[in-house]
């Protein structure tokens, strides 16, 4: 071979070696870049994010909004019943014994005892008013009737059966 052929081969192999090195650098760079790219979140991650950023309250508008609101109310009520006081019992007597009697059996804090004389004027207001006062609480001239007898876990229905039981057991 001539001298310049050898010279050419030397340079050419150097060039090839350089290109191979450059390719390797590119591959490594691509791998690093790929690792840095944020990955697609998994469905479980998405669900957790959804739960975290869910608004505390919703704004409902229009007919669909109304339906959604009613559904939400219904769900809320179901959830409340599930963890209602005293195992969700609808036995008015049991609720009275466990809660209301603390005041109404003794007259503590000005609570009317279960004697008819103490209730005639109250009954005259109508059952709805008695029930509302029991659910929302009521400051009267004798004292403070706490909302739901002081146990917010009591459902409307439970308060109602307790009031009915009391009215049925006046002496
Ligand atoms: C911490 C004491 C207390 C407890 C517990 C309590 N009450 Fe009362 N309640 C009162 C007082 C005091 C009044 C009278 C308020 C007044 O008229 O001045 C009252 C009044 C009432 C009235 C008459 C309201 C009216 O409009 O005249 C009803 C009905 C009633 N309570 C039902 C209940 C029921 C049902 C429970 C149990 C779920 C209960 N209360 C538990 C203190 C209590």
mmCIF file of C-alpha atoms and ligand atoms in Angstrom:
data_model
loop_
_atom_site.group_PDB
_atom_site.id
_atom_site.type_symbol
_atom_site.label_atom_id
_atom_site.label_comp_id
_atom_site.label_asym_id
_atom_site.label_seq_id
_atom_site.Cartn_x
_atom_site.Cartn_y
_atom_site.Cartn_z
ATOM 1 C CA UNK A 1 0.000 0.000 0.000
ATOM 2 C CA UNK A 2 1.047 3.508 -0.575
ATOM 3 C CA UNK A 3 1.805 5.780 2.267
ATOM 4 C CA UNK A 4 -1.189 8.039 1.747
ATOM 5 C CA UNK A 5 -3.546 5.025 1.812
ATOM 6 C CA UNK A 6 -2.356 4.226 5.309
ATOM 7 C CA UNK A 7 -2.735 7.848 6.270
ATOM 8 C CA UNK A 8 -6.322 7.808 4.937
ATOM 9 C CA UNK A 9 -7.174 4.616 6.836
ATOM 10 C CA UNK A 10 -5.839 6.064 10.074
ATOM 11 C CA UNK A 11 -7.948 9.192 9.750
ATOM 12 C CA UNK A 12 -11.003 7.292 8.638
ATOM 13 C CA UNK A 13 -10.877 4.887 11.609
ATOM 14 C CA UNK A 14 -10.379 7.855 13.916
ATOM 15 C CA UNK A 15 -13.490 9.424 12.427
ATOM 16 C CA UNK A 16 -15.504 6.195 12.869
ATOM 17 C CA UNK A 17 -14.302 5.867 16.474
ATOM 18 C CA UNK A 18 -15.317 9.467 17.108
ATOM 19 C CA UNK A 19 -18.787 8.877 15.663
ATOM 20 C CA UNK A 20 -19.238 5.724 17.771
ATOM 21 C CA UNK A 21 -18.238 7.672 20.895
ATOM 22 C CA UNK A 22 -20.685 10.430 19.947
ATOM 23 C CA UNK A 23 -23.462 7.854 19.455
ATOM 24 C CA UNK A 24 -22.803 6.427 22.907
ATOM 25 C CA UNK A 25 -22.970 9.917 24.406
ATOM 26 C CA UNK A 26 -26.308 10.480 22.663
ATOM 27 C CA UNK A 27 -27.680 7.164 23.960
ATOM 28 C CA UNK A 28 -26.646 7.948 27.530
ATOM 29 C CA UNK A 29 -28.135 11.431 27.227
ATOM 30 C CA UNK A 30 -31.391 10.004 25.888
ATOM 31 C CA UNK A 31 -31.607 7.547 28.799
ATOM 32 C CA UNK A 32 -31.037 10.324 31.354
ATOM 33 C CA UNK A 33 -33.622 12.520 29.650
ATOM 34 C CA UNK A 34 -36.134 9.677 29.591
ATOM 35 C CA UNK A 35 -35.733 9.117 33.312
ATOM 36 C CA UNK A 36 -36.381 12.771 34.002
ATOM 37 C CA UNK A 37 -39.610 12.902 32.057
ATOM 38 C CA UNK A 38 -42.578 12.781 34.467
ATOM 39 C CA UNK A 39 -44.374 9.480 34.061
ATOM 40 C CA UNK A 40 -48.072 9.033 33.428
ATOM 41 C CA UNK A 41 -49.745 8.661 36.860
ATOM 42 C CA UNK A 42 -51.382 5.309 37.498
ATOM 43 C CA UNK A 43 -55.172 5.122 37.966
ATOM 44 C CA UNK A 44 -54.710 4.699 41.739
ATOM 45 C CA UNK A 45 -52.547 7.797 41.901
ATOM 46 C CA UNK A 46 -55.124 9.688 39.866
ATOM 47 C CA UNK A 47 -57.881 8.573 42.227
ATOM 48 C CA UNK A 48 -55.883 9.724 45.242
ATOM 49 C CA UNK A 49 -55.197 13.106 43.649
ATOM 50 C CA UNK A 50 -58.893 13.450 42.792
ATOM 51 C CA UNK A 51 -59.809 12.725 46.397
ATOM 52 C CA UNK A 52 -57.279 15.223 47.698
ATOM 53 C CA UNK A 53 -58.374 18.117 45.520
ATOM 54 C CA UNK A 54 -62.091 17.414 45.626
ATOM 55 C CA UNK A 55 -63.955 20.597 46.585
ATOM 56 C CA UNK A 56 -65.370 20.580 50.094
ATOM 57 C CA UNK A 57 -68.661 21.933 48.881
ATOM 58 C CA UNK A 58 -70.301 21.922 45.497
ATOM 59 C CA UNK A 59 -72.139 24.601 43.597
ATOM 60 C CA UNK A 60 -75.281 23.282 42.061
ATOM 61 C CA UNK A 61 -77.192 25.072 39.350
ATOM 62 C CA UNK A 62 -80.167 24.286 37.146
ATOM 63 C CA UNK A 63 -82.180 21.087 36.983
ATOM 64 C CA UNK A 64 -79.186 18.721 36.868
ATOM 65 C CA UNK A 65 -77.728 20.688 39.755
ATOM 66 C CA UNK A 66 -80.926 20.198 41.721
ATOM 67 C CA UNK A 67 -80.837 16.471 41.106
ATOM 68 C CA UNK A 68 -77.176 16.330 42.127
ATOM 69 C CA UNK A 69 -77.923 18.292 45.279
ATOM 70 C CA UNK A 70 -80.795 16.000 46.240
ATOM 71 C CA UNK A 71 -78.586 12.975 45.612
ATOM 72 C CA UNK A 72 -75.864 14.502 47.797
ATOM 73 C CA UNK A 73 -78.371 15.212 50.559
ATOM 74 C CA UNK A 74 -79.686 11.678 50.318
ATOM 75 C CA UNK A 75 -76.163 10.249 50.526
ATOM 76 C CA UNK A 76 -75.390 12.485 53.483
ATOM 77 C CA UNK A 77 -78.527 11.378 55.273
ATOM 78 C CA UNK A 78 -77.699 7.717 54.583
ATOM 79 C CA UNK A 79 -74.200 8.254 55.956
ATOM 80 C CA UNK A 80 -75.657 9.905 59.036
ATOM 81 C CA UNK A 81 -78.098 7.081 59.625
ATOM 82 C CA UNK A 82 -75.268 4.582 59.284
ATOM 83 C CA UNK A 83 -73.505 6.174 62.229
ATOM 84 C CA UNK A 84 -76.602 7.390 64.016
ATOM 85 C CA UNK A 85 -76.701 7.507 67.777
ATOM 86 C CA UNK A 86 -77.584 4.422 69.821
ATOM 87 C CA UNK A 87 -77.156 2.103 66.826
ATOM 88 C CA UNK A 88 -79.834 4.025 64.932
ATOM 89 C CA UNK A 89 -82.639 2.749 67.149
ATOM 90 C CA UNK A 90 -86.124 4.134 66.528
ATOM 91 C CA UNK A 91 -87.294 3.118 69.985
ATOM 92 C CA UNK A 92 -88.347 6.428 71.500
ATOM 93 C CA UNK A 93 -88.259 5.015 75.025
ATOM 94 C CA UNK A 94 -84.665 3.876 74.647
ATOM 95 C CA UNK A 95 -83.557 7.244 73.293
ATOM 96 C CA UNK A 96 -85.399 9.014 76.098
ATOM 97 C CA UNK A 97 -83.786 6.817 78.760
ATOM 98 C CA UNK A 98 -80.309 7.166 77.341
ATOM 99 C CA UNK A 99 -80.351 10.883 76.621
ATOM 100 C CA UNK A 100 -83.392 13.040 77.245
ATOM 101 C CA UNK A 101 -84.126 11.693 80.729
ATOM 102 C CA UNK A 102 -80.887 13.250 81.983
ATOM 103 C CA UNK A 103 -82.786 16.538 82.066
ATOM 104 C CA UNK A 104 -86.437 15.692 81.559
ATOM 105 C CA UNK A 105 -86.671 13.067 84.314
ATOM 106 C CA UNK A 106 -85.091 15.319 86.916
ATOM 107 C CA UNK A 107 -86.052 18.794 85.720
ATOM 108 C CA UNK A 108 -82.365 19.682 85.468
ATOM 109 C CA UNK A 109 -81.709 23.068 83.943
ATOM 110 C CA UNK A 110 -85.398 23.918 83.916
ATOM 111 C CA UNK A 111 -86.374 21.011 81.677
ATOM 112 C CA UNK A 112 -90.090 20.171 81.918
ATOM 113 C CA UNK A 113 -90.618 16.793 83.644
ATOM 114 C CA UNK A 114 -93.056 14.349 82.160
ATOM 115 C CA UNK A 115 -96.042 15.742 84.028
ATOM 116 C CA UNK A 116 -99.009 16.908 81.985
ATOM 117 C CA UNK A 117 -99.226 20.295 83.702
ATOM 118 C CA UNK A 118 -95.744 21.196 82.487
ATOM 119 C CA UNK A 119 -96.622 20.293 78.931
ATOM 120 C CA UNK A 120 -100.120 21.633 78.260
ATOM 121 C CA UNK A 121 -98.943 25.004 76.980
ATOM 122 C CA UNK A 122 -96.119 23.387 75.053
ATOM 123 C CA UNK A 123 -98.422 20.863 73.370
ATOM 124 C CA UNK A 124 -100.721 23.726 72.410
ATOM 125 C CA UNK A 125 -97.950 25.040 70.136
ATOM 126 C CA UNK A 126 -98.440 21.989 67.945
ATOM 127 C CA UNK A 127 -96.241 18.951 67.457
ATOM 128 C CA UNK A 128 -94.250 20.532 64.627
ATOM 129 C CA UNK A 129 -93.052 23.341 66.880
ATOM 130 C CA UNK A 130 -92.077 20.918 69.651
ATOM 131 C CA UNK A 131 -90.174 18.832 67.120
ATOM 132 C CA UNK A 132 -88.449 21.861 65.605
ATOM 133 C CA UNK A 133 -87.408 23.087 69.052
ATOM 134 C CA UNK A 134 -86.022 19.627 69.813
ATOM 135 C CA UNK A 135 -84.084 19.358 66.552
ATOM 136 C CA UNK A 136 -82.773 22.919 66.321
ATOM 137 C CA UNK A 137 -82.522 23.590 70.021
ATOM 138 C CA UNK A 138 -84.527 26.195 71.854
ATOM 139 C CA UNK A 139 -83.952 28.847 74.490
ATOM 140 C CA UNK A 140 -87.182 29.234 76.436
ATOM 141 C CA UNK A 141 -88.094 31.050 79.619
ATOM 142 C CA UNK A 142 -87.150 28.034 81.754
ATOM 143 C CA UNK A 143 -83.822 27.126 80.245
ATOM 144 C CA UNK A 144 -81.979 25.866 77.210
ATOM 145 C CA UNK A 145 -83.141 22.831 75.298
ATOM 146 C CA UNK A 146 -79.967 21.788 73.408
ATOM 147 C CA UNK A 147 -80.306 20.852 69.726
ATOM 148 C CA UNK A 148 -81.034 17.106 69.428
ATOM 149 C CA UNK A 149 -80.765 16.821 73.190
ATOM 150 C CA UNK A 150 -77.072 17.615 72.836
ATOM 151 C CA UNK A 151 -76.263 14.611 70.657
ATOM 152 C CA UNK A 152 -75.799 15.769 67.046
ATOM 153 C CA UNK A 153 -75.590 12.136 65.881
ATOM 154 C CA UNK A 154 -79.304 11.782 66.594
ATOM 155 C CA UNK A 155 -81.306 11.802 63.354
ATOM 156 C CA UNK A 156 -84.461 13.881 62.838
ATOM 157 C CA UNK A 157 -86.430 10.650 62.944
ATOM 158 C CA UNK A 158 -84.869 9.624 66.247
ATOM 159 C CA UNK A 159 -85.661 12.992 67.811
ATOM 160 C CA UNK A 160 -89.213 12.656 66.558
ATOM 161 C CA UNK A 161 -89.799 9.215 68.094
ATOM 162 C CA UNK A 162 -88.294 10.447 71.374
ATOM 163 C CA UNK A 163 -90.618 13.470 71.483
ATOM 164 C CA UNK A 164 -93.615 11.252 70.654
ATOM 165 C CA UNK A 165 -92.588 8.835 73.397
ATOM 166 C CA UNK A 166 -92.348 11.693 75.906
ATOM 167 C CA UNK A 167 -95.779 13.050 74.976
ATOM 168 C CA UNK A 168 -97.216 9.526 75.274
ATOM 169 C CA UNK A 169 -95.810 9.141 78.782
ATOM 170 C CA UNK A 170 -96.987 12.312 80.502
ATOM 171 C CA UNK A 171 -98.463 11.661 83.940
HETATM 172 C C1 LIG B 1 -79.377 19.360 78.882
HETATM 173 C C2 LIG B 1 -80.738 19.171 79.278
HETATM 174 C C3 LIG B 1 -81.737 18.631 78.256
HETATM 175 C C4 LIG B 1 -81.665 17.466 77.542
HETATM 176 C C5 LIG B 1 -80.567 16.413 77.548
HETATM 177 C C6 LIG B 1 -82.873 17.397 76.754
HETATM 178 N N1 LIG B 1 -83.650 18.499 76.984
HETATM 179 FE FE1 LIG B 1 -85.456 18.898 76.159
HETATM 180 N N2 LIG B 1 -85.560 20.629 77.182
HETATM 181 C C7 LIG B 1 -84.611 21.088 78.105
HETATM 182 C C8 LIG B 1 -85.069 22.338 78.667
HETATM 183 C C9 LIG B 1 -84.328 23.149 79.726
HETATM 184 C C10 LIG B 1 -86.316 22.634 78.092
HETATM 185 C C11 LIG B 1 -87.229 23.799 78.380
HETATM 186 C C12 LIG B 1 -86.877 25.040 77.569
HETATM 187 C C13 LIG B 1 -87.840 26.162 77.956
HETATM 188 O O1 LIG B 1 -89.003 26.050 77.569
HETATM 189 O O2 LIG B 1 -87.400 27.091 78.600
HETATM 190 C C14 LIG B 1 -86.580 21.523 77.161
HETATM 191 C C15 LIG B 1 -87.722 21.454 76.380
HETATM 192 C C16 LIG B 1 -88.037 20.405 75.549
HETATM 193 C C17 LIG B 1 -89.230 20.317 74.742
HETATM 194 C C18 LIG B 1 -90.324 21.352 74.667
HETATM 195 C C19 LIG B 1 -89.996 22.411 73.661
HETATM 196 C C20 LIG B 1 -91.058 23.493 73.614
HETATM 197 O O3 LIG B 1 -91.219 24.077 72.546
HETATM 198 O O4 LIG B 1 -91.700 23.746 74.626
HETATM 199 C C21 LIG B 1 -89.165 19.128 74.063
HETATM 200 C C22 LIG B 1 -90.184 18.595 73.084
HETATM 201 C C23 LIG B 1 -87.926 18.496 74.428
HETATM 202 N N3 LIG B 1 -87.267 19.279 75.330
HETATM 203 C C24 LIG B 1 -87.531 17.281 73.943
HETATM 204 C C25 LIG B 1 -86.314 16.684 74.270
HETATM 205 C C26 LIG B 1 -85.875 15.441 73.722
HETATM 206 C C27 LIG B 1 -86.650 14.608 72.722
HETATM 207 C C28 LIG B 1 -84.672 15.176 74.271
HETATM 208 C C29 LIG B 1 -83.764 13.988 73.988
HETATM 209 C C30 LIG B 1 -83.443 13.743 72.609
HETATM 210 C C31 LIG B 1 -84.345 16.269 75.160
HETATM 211 N N4 LIG B 1 -85.375 17.156 75.139
HETATM 212 C C32 LIG B 1 -83.182 16.344 75.896
HETATM 213 C C33 LIG B 1 -83.433 20.470 78.416
HETATM 214 C C34 LIG B 1 -82.987 19.274 77.903
#
